[in-house]
């Protein structure tokens, strides 16, 4: 038994990291009568949670059938079965409903709080932590975790020591470090014998070479189709919501393909072609252009195109074709009219890179999944140590799947500690 000092406190469970995973674990452990300490280094809990979903928080995805939900996590899905059977989408919806926070569904099953505010999600968690008498210490940074006989000694950077029967590591990944997710947990876990897979950015916007995207910053296309080429060969196609930024592209369609794009950039040149009008056939677009050009020969090219696509897209699109939008359409040659039709179905952009972890929604990498018992979230290497949330090496698409992982792994750990 380690020597107790004045600044030593003793707990059943110590949860490190006050993000959604840590809060959920603390709530569930508290609900089972455990004496729980939740330690967070920021001045307050849930700093990242409060900026999720553009401040609206995409809490989960409406896929209550476990197998359907797990298919979204690809190879990691097979590890998560017993976790999600115990606490999946249904249990998450029920939990928030108990605190009078129903969800509303948006595109592709995304569920948001009906208040449209991440703060409401945060407030529910705060209320539940209080209800289950969880002791919260904020502004306290954990420096190291040591195994001390059958207990753990959690040492804080201010010299305090916490003795605890069980410890839950919920320190997050490395995306958006300014929110507190700086990857310290990986270091302790490696020291305790866990394998940590190197991180790379996984859900992150991309940058492109074309300057003209600058004027499109903030413009979104609710449904666009993206074809990804590497060294001239088509490698993938996907459809979804796309957002232009001042330096490139973002939105779920891009975020979900960013890992693949990053991998292809290692192989060579990556060009993406955007189909701005995916619901209209290429031949129909050409026919429509011809009909419009014939019906209104004196109308300016930019005004005619504004009838087919979002007006904001017209100038950059013409710039990419090096065509003057102020000329009447009767002066446009048939060859140039065809080029316009082609670009509407396949606007090319040269990818220059991915943004860094400071702009990422999630990072790939983390604790090797074979080293965790997913029925309990306990480490298979160190009994009494639990690992949850973004610390785990689980790739997932955007759409509420990240937060669902925190609710599921957090709740299961809290029920077994
Ligand atoms: C901009 C943005 C938007 C997002 N939107 C969505 C969305 O709408 N839907 C969705 O599903 N996912 C979203 N995500 C992803 C989601 O936010 C994360 O998956 C989730 O927050 C991970 O939760 P976590 O509890 O595992 O870790 P985190 O939320 O990263 O929390 C970890 C906590 O541990 C603390 N900590 C770290 N080290 C220490 C230490 N040494 N001592 C004490 N405390 C420490 C940190 O300060 C932090 O508060 C978004 C992410 C970003 C960046």
mmCIF file of C-alpha atoms in Angstrom, residues 212-213 216 219-227 237-244 249 253 272-282 285 305-318 320-321 339-349:
data_model
loop_
_atom_site.group_PDB
_atom_site.id
_atom_site.type_symbol
_atom_site.label_atom_id
_atom_site.label_comp_id
_atom_site.label_asym_id
_atom_site.label_seq_id
_atom_site.Cartn_x
_atom_site.Cartn_y
_atom_site.Cartn_z
ATOM 1 C CA UNK A 212 -11.092 30.168 -57.309
ATOM 2 C CA UNK A 213 -12.505 28.086 -54.421
ATOM 3 C CA UNK A 216 -16.949 29.908 -52.453
ATOM 4 C CA UNK A 219 -21.228 27.585 -50.004
ATOM 5 C CA UNK A 220 -22.681 24.101 -49.590
ATOM 6 C CA UNK A 221 -24.120 21.546 -52.014
ATOM 7 C CA UNK A 222 -26.665 19.328 -50.218
ATOM 8 C CA UNK A 223 -26.043 16.538 -52.695
ATOM 9 C CA UNK A 224 -22.927 16.227 -54.815
ATOM 10 C CA UNK A 225 -21.096 13.214 -56.159
ATOM 11 C CA UNK A 226 -17.355 12.973 -55.817
ATOM 12 C CA UNK A 227 -15.059 10.823 -57.969
ATOM 13 C CA UNK A 237 -17.008 7.454 -55.912
ATOM 14 C CA UNK A 238 -19.281 8.790 -53.146
ATOM 15 C CA UNK A 239 -22.303 11.059 -52.764
ATOM 16 C CA UNK A 240 -23.262 13.424 -49.935
ATOM 17 C CA UNK A 241 -23.210 16.964 -48.610
ATOM 18 C CA UNK A 242 -20.230 19.046 -49.672
ATOM 19 C CA UNK A 243 -19.029 22.339 -48.254
ATOM 20 C CA UNK A 244 -16.576 24.729 -49.910
ATOM 21 C CA UNK A 249 -13.441 21.402 -49.353
ATOM 22 C CA UNK A 253 -18.785 13.951 -48.121
ATOM 23 C CA UNK A 272 -11.289 14.925 -57.391
ATOM 24 C CA UNK A 273 -14.117 15.568 -59.807
ATOM 25 C CA UNK A 274 -17.339 16.954 -58.412
ATOM 26 C CA UNK A 275 -20.666 16.238 -60.060
ATOM 27 C CA UNK A 276 -22.599 19.374 -59.129
ATOM 28 C CA UNK A 277 -25.792 18.024 -60.709
ATOM 29 C CA UNK A 278 -25.808 14.317 -59.735
ATOM 30 C CA UNK A 279 -29.534 13.839 -60.239
ATOM 31 C CA UNK A 280 -29.411 14.967 -63.893
ATOM 32 C CA UNK A 281 -27.915 12.795 -66.631
ATOM 33 C CA UNK A 282 -24.961 14.166 -68.657
ATOM 34 C CA UNK A 285 -27.565 18.591 -69.055
ATOM 35 C CA UNK A 305 -25.894 29.185 -65.993
ATOM 36 C CA UNK A 306 -27.412 30.728 -62.866
ATOM 37 C CA UNK A 307 -30.674 29.050 -63.888
ATOM 38 C CA UNK A 308 -29.081 25.598 -63.676
ATOM 39 C CA UNK A 309 -26.664 25.805 -60.728
ATOM 40 C CA UNK A 310 -26.272 27.838 -57.543
ATOM 41 C CA UNK A 311 -25.443 31.424 -58.664
ATOM 42 C CA UNK A 312 -22.411 31.454 -56.327
ATOM 43 C CA UNK A 313 -20.850 28.646 -58.344
ATOM 44 C CA UNK A 314 -21.181 30.341 -61.747
ATOM 45 C CA UNK A 315 -18.172 32.692 -61.703
ATOM 46 C CA UNK A 316 -15.648 30.175 -60.305
ATOM 47 C CA UNK A 317 -16.900 27.554 -62.740
ATOM 48 C CA UNK A 318 -16.440 29.930 -65.702
ATOM 49 C CA UNK A 320 -11.999 27.281 -64.296
ATOM 50 C CA UNK A 321 -13.034 27.073 -67.988
ATOM 51 C CA UNK A 339 -17.168 21.833 -72.130
ATOM 52 C CA UNK A 340 -19.558 23.629 -69.760
ATOM 53 C CA UNK A 341 -21.799 20.551 -69.691
ATOM 54 C CA UNK A 342 -18.821 18.294 -68.967
ATOM 55 C CA UNK A 343 -17.595 20.446 -66.075
ATOM 56 C CA UNK A 344 -21.072 20.557 -64.527
ATOM 57 C CA UNK A 345 -20.837 16.766 -64.214
ATOM 58 C CA UNK A 346 -17.125 16.609 -63.328
ATOM 59 C CA UNK A 347 -15.610 19.787 -61.928
ATOM 60 C CA UNK A 348 -11.920 18.898 -61.409
ATOM 61 C CA UNK A 349 -9.888 19.999 -58.392
#
